[in-house]
Amino acid sequence: MRSVDFRHVSGPAAAGLDESRAGPPAPRPTPAPSGAGPQGTGRGRRLAGCALLAASVLLGACGGGGEPTPPPPGPPPAAVPPAPTVEAVEGDNIVTVLEKSDGVILSGLAEPGSFVQANWQGLIRLVTAAANGAWSISILSQEVPVAGATTLTVIATNSAGDSPPTTRTITVQSPPAGPTKIMALGDSMLKGDENDTSGNQCTAQFPATSWRSFRGQLQQQLTNAGYTYDFIGSRSLTPASGGTDPDHEGYSGLFVGPINAGDAVRDPDPANAQSCRDRSTTPTSDGSGNGNLIDRLPGIFTTGVDPDLIVYFAGWNSVYCDGATTPTDTSTTAAKMNQLVASLQALRPNARILLTTLTPQNGQTESQTNASIPGYQQYNQAIRSLAANNANVYLADLASNVSIDPSEYWDIIHWCQPAATKMATEIYNVIQTQNLMNQ
């Protein structure tokens, strides 16, 4: 066993050894023969010295001496993370004008807890991967890179370093050239009866001058704001007030969808029930009215008819005939409205769709009309739900946000000019705040 010679301990540490024990200092030990340890009272000094030497990492153990023990090894260095995954941006790595207006989400998987850096054409964002590895970064509309082919590079970083990069090419589409193409799509309330221009005031007495559409005043407000636009459609009727673009797709007496033989009809009279079915499935001989919009869509959206924005108002003809008693009934006007929007999106997936709720009947609030006509409430709820749950569908809530005096109605539902102007203002406000124009 190797002995420890404390004669080589000097300085303050050596003094500290002597002062740490009570009693007089022990005599300096006599060097022991080779292979022997210190003698006599030097044992206490030996133990204290061993403690000091252990603290100084000169010896590894004090239980009777021995060779120094090296410190245990630390944890092995972490490996760099694997390359992160990146979900296809907007499903196809193409960002349309419509998708850009709603902002873009970048997402994927990376090593849990690692730092994820996304560099999209110089726009850099950082986020920490969650415990399950998921990461997500929201990019605002105004932050999306300029149109064209862009590069997205994503890396994950931990204490060992950076992962291999994952790269994607993202195509950002540019807005269409020229003015915003707007299609006004719906029934007689959207079309208007604009021929009588002798007066724009309505009275509570019937008949008044003629009912009005919001189209003309909407055009005027867009013009005043500096937007360029072109209303498109196969039908023509110049508005009596405001703008003068005559094109539209409005049909008198139009139904949302067909009322089939098995569908419940609100009017119990068999003749009236059959009339609802006939009018909903058969257009007038000149094609200007009745029939239903679901069946008309293929003939409206022919090759080359590509609106940027569709402004929709219709529903009253269906609601008055709708006899379904529960919202889940597939024959309800609400269910057919869901089908209509799905068909519109399939035909023109890049078009922005602005839906409008139905204003209440003359002399009633929305809640009063809800109580008197159950299909009205179900229909407006469907409109609101469609706008809330579809990224490319928007809402102008005329029923909730526009107050109409009874004197502003032409009949039980149609508007005179003051009411039509209010509708135009509400629709314009949504177009502006939701950035629905191309400019």
PDB file of N, CA and C in Angstrom, residues 136-200:
ATOM      1  N   SER A 136     -45.856  24.524 -36.151  1.00  0.00           N
ATOM      2  CA  SER A 136     -46.742  25.292 -37.021  1.00  0.00           C
ATOM      3  C   SER A 136     -46.388  26.765 -36.935  1.00  0.00           C
ATOM      4  N   ILE A 137     -46.374  27.427 -38.079  1.00  0.00           N
ATOM      5  CA  ILE A 137     -46.034  28.854 -38.150  1.00  0.00           C
ATOM      6  C   ILE A 137     -47.074  29.545 -39.023  1.00  0.00           C
ATOM      7  N   SER A 138     -47.674  30.612 -38.520  1.00  0.00           N
ATOM      8  CA  SER A 138     -48.665  31.383 -39.279  1.00  0.00           C
ATOM      9  C   SER A 138     -47.992  32.564 -39.971  1.00  0.00           C
ATOM     10  N   ILE A 139     -48.278  32.709 -41.258  1.00  0.00           N
ATOM     11  CA  ILE A 139     -47.738  33.812 -42.056  1.00  0.00           C
ATOM     12  C   ILE A 139     -48.895  34.721 -42.462  1.00  0.00           C
ATOM     13  N   LEU A 140     -48.816  35.988 -42.134  1.00  0.00           N
ATOM     14  CA  LEU A 140     -49.864  36.934 -42.496  1.00  0.00           C
ATOM     15  C   LEU A 140     -49.893  37.163 -44.006  1.00  0.00           C
ATOM     16  N   SER A 141     -51.046  37.605 -44.486  1.00  0.00           N
ATOM     17  CA  SER A 141     -51.202  37.829 -45.922  1.00  0.00           C
ATOM     18  C   SER A 141     -50.131  38.754 -46.476  1.00  0.00           C
ATOM     19  N   GLN A 142     -49.875  39.848 -45.753  1.00  0.00           N
ATOM     20  CA  GLN A 142     -48.916  40.833 -46.245  1.00  0.00           C
ATOM     21  C   GLN A 142     -47.474  40.345 -46.155  1.00  0.00           C
ATOM     22  N   GLU A 143     -47.230  39.231 -45.441  1.00  0.00           N
ATOM     23  CA  GLU A 143     -45.877  38.696 -45.314  1.00  0.00           C
ATOM     24  C   GLU A 143     -45.552  37.646 -46.373  1.00  0.00           C
ATOM     25  N   VAL A 144     -46.567  37.132 -47.058  1.00  0.00           N
ATOM     26  CA  VAL A 144     -46.341  36.102 -48.070  1.00  0.00           C
ATOM     27  C   VAL A 144     -45.441  36.667 -49.169  1.00  0.00           C
ATOM     28  N   PRO A 145     -44.414  35.933 -49.590  1.00  0.00           N
ATOM     29  CA  PRO A 145     -43.516  36.451 -50.630  1.00  0.00           C
ATOM     30  C   PRO A 145     -44.252  36.830 -51.904  1.00  0.00           C
ATOM     31  N   VAL A 146     -43.610  37.645 -52.706  1.00  0.00           N
ATOM     32  CA  VAL A 146     -44.202  38.120 -53.950  1.00  0.00           C
ATOM     33  C   VAL A 146     -44.442  36.935 -54.876  1.00  0.00           C
ATOM     34  N   ALA A 147     -45.338  37.158 -55.834  1.00  0.00           N
ATOM     35  CA  ALA A 147     -45.756  36.081 -56.725  1.00  0.00           C
ATOM     36  C   ALA A 147     -44.578  35.477 -57.483  1.00  0.00           C
ATOM     37  N   GLY A 148     -44.695  34.190 -57.739  1.00  0.00           N
ATOM     38  CA  GLY A 148     -43.676  33.463 -58.482  1.00  0.00           C
ATOM     39  C   GLY A 148     -43.251  32.215 -57.746  1.00  0.00           C
ATOM     40  N   ALA A 149     -42.221  31.550 -58.254  1.00  0.00           N
ATOM     41  CA  ALA A 149     -41.673  30.355 -57.612  1.00  0.00           C
ATOM     42  C   ALA A 149     -40.789  30.787 -56.447  1.00  0.00           C
ATOM     43  N   THR A 150     -41.102  30.334 -55.242  1.00  0.00           N
ATOM     44  CA  THR A 150     -40.355  30.707 -54.042  1.00  0.00           C
ATOM     45  C   THR A 150     -39.810  29.453 -53.366  1.00  0.00           C
ATOM     46  N   THR A 151     -38.810  29.641 -52.506  1.00  0.00           N
ATOM     47  CA  THR A 151     -38.169  28.519 -51.833  1.00  0.00           C
ATOM     48  C   THR A 151     -38.414  28.592 -50.331  1.00  0.00           C
ATOM     49  N   LEU A 152     -38.861  27.483 -49.771  1.00  0.00           N
ATOM     50  CA  LEU A 152     -39.040  27.352 -48.330  1.00  0.00           C
ATOM     51  C   LEU A 152     -38.018  26.339 -47.812  1.00  0.00           C
ATOM     52  N   THR A 153     -37.163  26.753 -46.885  1.00  0.00           N
ATOM     53  CA  THR A 153     -36.159  25.873 -46.287  1.00  0.00           C
ATOM     54  C   THR A 153     -36.397  25.802 -44.785  1.00  0.00           C
ATOM     55  N   VAL A 154     -36.473  24.574 -44.255  1.00  0.00           N
ATOM     56  CA  VAL A 154     -36.762  24.374 -42.837  1.00  0.00           C
ATOM     57  C   VAL A 154     -35.669  23.500 -42.227  1.00  0.00           C
ATOM     58  N   ILE A 155     -35.112  23.921 -41.066  1.00  0.00           N
ATOM     59  CA  ILE A 155     -34.132  23.112 -40.328  1.00  0.00           C
ATOM     60  C   ILE A 155     -34.579  23.021 -38.883  1.00  0.00           C
ATOM     61  N   ALA A 156     -34.137  21.961 -38.202  1.00  0.00           N
ATOM     62  CA  ALA A 156     -34.362  21.800 -36.768  1.00  0.00           C
ATOM     63  C   ALA A 156     -33.012  21.825 -36.071  1.00  0.00           C
ATOM     64  N   THR A 157     -32.946  22.424 -34.884  1.00  0.00           N
ATOM     65  CA  THR A 157     -31.684  22.583 -34.158  1.00  0.00           C
ATOM     66  C   THR A 157     -31.838  22.100 -32.725  1.00  0.00           C
ATOM     67  N   ASN A 158     -30.822  21.310 -32.241  1.00  0.00           N
ATOM     68  CA  ASN A 158     -30.728  20.978 -30.819  1.00  0.00           C
ATOM     69  C   ASN A 158     -29.316  21.282 -30.342  1.00  0.00           C
ATOM     70  N   SER A 159     -28.919  20.792 -29.164  1.00  0.00           N
ATOM     71  CA  SER A 159     -27.611  21.148 -28.602  1.00  0.00           C
ATOM     72  C   SER A 159     -26.449  20.611 -29.424  1.00  0.00           C
ATOM     73  N   ALA A 160     -26.709  19.609 -30.255  1.00  0.00           N
ATOM     74  CA  ALA A 160     -25.636  19.044 -31.073  1.00  0.00           C
ATOM     75  C   ALA A 160     -25.464  19.763 -32.406  1.00  0.00           C
ATOM     76  N   GLY A 161     -26.450  20.574 -32.785  1.00  0.00           N
ATOM     77  CA  GLY A 161     -26.305  21.303 -34.039  1.00  0.00           C
ATOM     78  C   GLY A 161     -27.558  21.282 -34.884  1.00  0.00           C
ATOM     79  N   ASP A 162     -27.410  21.578 -36.168  1.00  0.00           N
ATOM     80  CA  ASP A 162     -28.525  21.718 -37.099  1.00  0.00           C
ATOM     81  C   ASP A 162     -28.792  20.415 -37.839  1.00  0.00           C
ATOM     82  N   SER A 163     -30.059  20.191 -38.129  1.00  0.00           N
ATOM     83  CA  SER A 163     -30.458  19.047 -38.942  1.00  0.00           C
ATOM     84  C   SER A 163     -30.139  19.313 -40.411  1.00  0.00           C
ATOM     85  N   PRO A 164     -30.178  18.283 -41.231  1.00  0.00           N
ATOM     86  CA  PRO A 164     -30.159  18.549 -42.674  1.00  0.00           C
ATOM     87  C   PRO A 164     -31.394  19.369 -43.046  1.00  0.00           C
ATOM     88  N   PRO A 165     -31.302  20.243 -44.029  1.00  0.00           N
ATOM     89  CA  PRO A 165     -32.449  21.083 -44.383  1.00  0.00           C
ATOM     90  C   PRO A 165     -33.497  20.310 -45.184  1.00  0.00           C
ATOM     91  N   THR A 166     -34.734  20.740 -45.048  1.00  0.00           N
ATOM     92  CA  THR A 166     -35.829  20.271 -45.899  1.00  0.00           C
ATOM     93  C   THR A 166     -36.282  21.449 -46.749  1.00  0.00           C
ATOM     94  N   THR A 167     -36.346  21.258 -48.044  1.00  0.00           N
ATOM     95  CA  THR A 167     -36.625  22.366 -48.958  1.00  0.00           C
ATOM     96  C   THR A 167     -37.875  22.067 -49.786  1.00  0.00           C
ATOM     97  N   ARG A 168     -38.697  23.078 -49.954  1.00  0.00           N
ATOM     98  CA  ARG A 168     -39.884  22.981 -50.800  1.00  0.00           C
ATOM     99  C   ARG A 168     -39.933  24.185 -51.742  1.00  0.00           C
ATOM    100  N   THR A 169     -40.435  23.959 -52.945  1.00  0.00           N
ATOM    101  CA  THR A 169     -40.701  25.062 -53.871  1.00  0.00           C
ATOM    102  C   THR A 169     -42.182  25.398 -53.796  1.00  0.00           C
ATOM    103  N   ILE A 170     -42.476  26.639 -53.441  1.00  0.00           N
ATOM    104  CA  ILE A 170     -43.857  27.092 -53.275  1.00  0.00           C
ATOM    105  C   ILE A 170     -44.167  28.128 -54.360  1.00  0.00           C
ATOM    106  N   THR A 171     -45.216  27.900 -55.119  1.00  0.00           N
ATOM    107  CA  THR A 171     -45.627  28.847 -56.149  1.00  0.00           C
ATOM    108  C   THR A 171     -46.688  29.779 -55.587  1.00  0.00           C
ATOM    109  N   VAL A 172     -46.417  31.069 -55.612  1.00  0.00           N
ATOM    110  CA  VAL A 172     -47.374  32.082 -55.162  1.00  0.00           C
ATOM    111  C   VAL A 172     -47.985  32.728 -56.400  1.00  0.00           C
ATOM    112  N   GLN A 173     -49.290  32.578 -56.545  1.00  0.00           N
ATOM    113  CA  GLN A 173     -49.947  33.103 -57.738  1.00  0.00           C
ATOM    114  C   GLN A 173     -50.163  34.604 -57.626  1.00  0.00           C
ATOM    115  N   SER A 174     -50.164  35.269 -58.760  1.00  0.00           N
ATOM    116  CA  SER A 174     -50.372  36.713 -58.794  1.00  0.00           C
ATOM    117  C   SER A 174     -51.845  37.021 -59.032  1.00  0.00           C
ATOM    118  N   PRO A 175     -52.320  38.187 -58.594  1.00  0.00           N
ATOM    119  CA  PRO A 175     -53.720  38.551 -58.845  1.00  0.00           C
ATOM    120  C   PRO A 175     -53.996  38.632 -60.337  1.00  0.00           C
ATOM    121  N   PRO A 176     -55.216  38.313 -60.738  1.00  0.00           N
ATOM    122  CA  PRO A 176     -55.539  38.431 -62.153  1.00  0.00           C
ATOM    123  C   PRO A 176     -55.382  39.868 -62.637  1.00  0.00           C
ATOM    124  N   ALA A 177     -54.976  39.991 -63.860  1.00  0.00           N
ATOM    125  CA  ALA A 177     -54.824  41.328 -64.434  1.00  0.00           C
ATOM    126  C   ALA A 177     -56.193  41.946 -64.693  1.00  0.00           C
ATOM    127  N   GLY A 178     -56.278  43.265 -64.656  1.00  0.00           N
ATOM    128  CA  GLY A 178     -57.512  43.951 -64.983  1.00  0.00           C
ATOM    129  C   GLY A 178     -58.439  44.093 -63.794  1.00  0.00           C
ATOM    130  N   PRO A 179     -59.652  44.538 -64.029  1.00  0.00           N
ATOM    131  CA  PRO A 179     -60.603  44.795 -62.945  1.00  0.00           C
ATOM    132  C   PRO A 179     -61.108  43.505 -62.303  1.00  0.00           C
ATOM    133  N   THR A 180     -61.661  43.641 -61.111  1.00  0.00           N
ATOM    134  CA  THR A 180     -62.281  42.509 -60.436  1.00  0.00           C
ATOM    135  C   THR A 180     -63.588  42.158 -61.141  1.00  0.00           C
ATOM    136  N   LYS A 181     -63.712  40.897 -61.522  1.00  0.00           N
ATOM    137  CA  LYS A 181     -64.951  40.449 -62.172  1.00  0.00           C
ATOM    138  C   LYS A 181     -65.936  39.990 -61.085  1.00  0.00           C
ATOM    139  N   ILE A 182     -67.084  40.658 -61.055  1.00  0.00           N
ATOM    140  CA  ILE A 182     -68.079  40.411 -60.012  1.00  0.00           C
ATOM    141  C   ILE A 182     -69.349  39.848 -60.643  1.00  0.00           C
ATOM    142  N   MET A 183     -69.833  38.753 -60.115  1.00  0.00           N
ATOM    143  CA  MET A 183     -71.115  38.195 -60.557  1.00  0.00           C
ATOM    144  C   MET A 183     -72.136  38.373 -59.441  1.00  0.00           C
ATOM    145  N   ALA A 184     -73.220  39.099 -59.730  1.00  0.00           N
ATOM    146  CA  ALA A 184     -74.362  39.202 -58.821  1.00  0.00           C
ATOM    147  C   ALA A 184     -75.301  38.053 -59.166  1.00  0.00           C
ATOM    148  N   LEU A 185     -75.477  37.129 -58.219  1.00  0.00           N
ATOM    149  CA  LEU A 185     -76.162  35.863 -58.478  1.00  0.00           C
ATOM    150  C   LEU A 185     -77.317  35.701 -57.500  1.00  0.00           C
ATOM    151  N   GLY A 186     -78.540  35.505 -58.031  1.00  0.00           N
ATOM    152  CA  GLY A 186     -79.656  35.321 -57.114  1.00  0.00           C
ATOM    153  C   GLY A 186     -81.013  35.451 -57.765  1.00  0.00           C
ATOM    154  N   ASP A 187     -81.962  36.005 -56.988  1.00  0.00           N
ATOM    155  CA  ASP A 187     -83.359  36.038 -57.403  1.00  0.00           C
ATOM    156  C   ASP A 187     -83.791  37.452 -57.751  1.00  0.00           C
ATOM    157  N   SER A 188     -85.120  37.700 -57.700  1.00  0.00           N
ATOM    158  CA  SER A 188     -85.660  39.002 -58.120  1.00  0.00           C
ATOM    159  C   SER A 188     -85.191  40.134 -57.225  1.00  0.00           C
ATOM    160  N   MET A 189     -84.895  39.869 -55.957  1.00  0.00           N
ATOM    161  CA  MET A 189     -84.441  40.927 -55.076  1.00  0.00           C
ATOM    162  C   MET A 189     -83.047  41.401 -55.463  1.00  0.00           C
ATOM    163  N   LEU A 190     -82.242  40.504 -56.010  1.00  0.00           N
ATOM    164  CA  LEU A 190     -80.929  40.887 -56.522  1.00  0.00           C
ATOM    165  C   LEU A 190     -81.048  41.531 -57.907  1.00  0.00           C
ATOM    166  N   LYS A 191     -81.959  41.005 -58.722  1.00  0.00           N
ATOM    167  CA  LYS A 191     -82.147  41.556 -60.072  1.00  0.00           C
ATOM    168  C   LYS A 191     -82.734  42.962 -60.003  1.00  0.00           C
ATOM    169  N   GLY A 192     -83.744  43.145 -59.159  1.00  0.00           N
ATOM    170  CA  GLY A 192     -84.434  44.413 -59.079  1.00  0.00           C
ATOM    171  C   GLY A 192     -85.457  44.561 -60.193  1.00  0.00           C
ATOM    172  N   ASP A 193     -86.338  45.531 -60.009  1.00  0.00           N
ATOM    173  CA  ASP A 193     -87.289  45.912 -61.063  1.00  0.00           C
ATOM    174  C   ASP A 193     -87.014  47.377 -61.328  1.00  0.00           C
ATOM    175  N   GLU A 194     -85.952  47.592 -62.099  1.00  0.00           N
ATOM    176  CA  GLU A 194     -85.335  48.915 -62.177  1.00  0.00           C
ATOM    177  C   GLU A 194     -85.879  49.788 -63.308  1.00  0.00           C
ATOM    178  N   ASN A 195     -86.921  49.357 -63.974  1.00  0.00           N
ATOM    179  CA  ASN A 195     -87.348  50.074 -65.177  1.00  0.00           C
ATOM    180  C   ASN A 195     -87.999  51.409 -64.876  1.00  0.00           C
ATOM    181  N   ASP A 196     -88.729  51.507 -63.772  1.00  0.00           N
ATOM    182  CA  ASP A 196     -89.421  52.742 -63.436  1.00  0.00           C
ATOM    183  C   ASP A 196     -88.448  53.657 -62.696  1.00  0.00           C
ATOM    184  N   THR A 197     -87.982  54.694 -63.348  1.00  0.00           N
ATOM    185  CA  THR A 197     -87.024  55.618 -62.734  1.00  0.00           C
ATOM    186  C   THR A 197     -87.678  56.935 -62.335  1.00  0.00           C
ATOM    187  N   SER A 198     -89.011  56.945 -62.297  1.00  0.00           N
ATOM    188  CA  SER A 198     -89.690  58.204 -61.998  1.00  0.00           C
ATOM    189  C   SER A 198     -89.576  58.590 -60.531  1.00  0.00           C
ATOM    190  N   GLY A 199     -89.304  57.632 -59.656  1.00  0.00           N
ATOM    191  CA  GLY A 199     -89.161  57.964 -58.241  1.00  0.00           C
ATOM    192  C   GLY A 199     -88.460  56.847 -57.505  1.00  0.00           C
ATOM    193  N   ASN A 200     -87.821  57.228 -56.431  1.00  0.00           N
ATOM    194  CA  ASN A 200     -87.072  56.239 -55.663  1.00  0.00           C
ATOM    195  C   ASN A 200     -87.626  56.068 -54.255  1.00  0.00           C
TER     196      ASN A 200
END
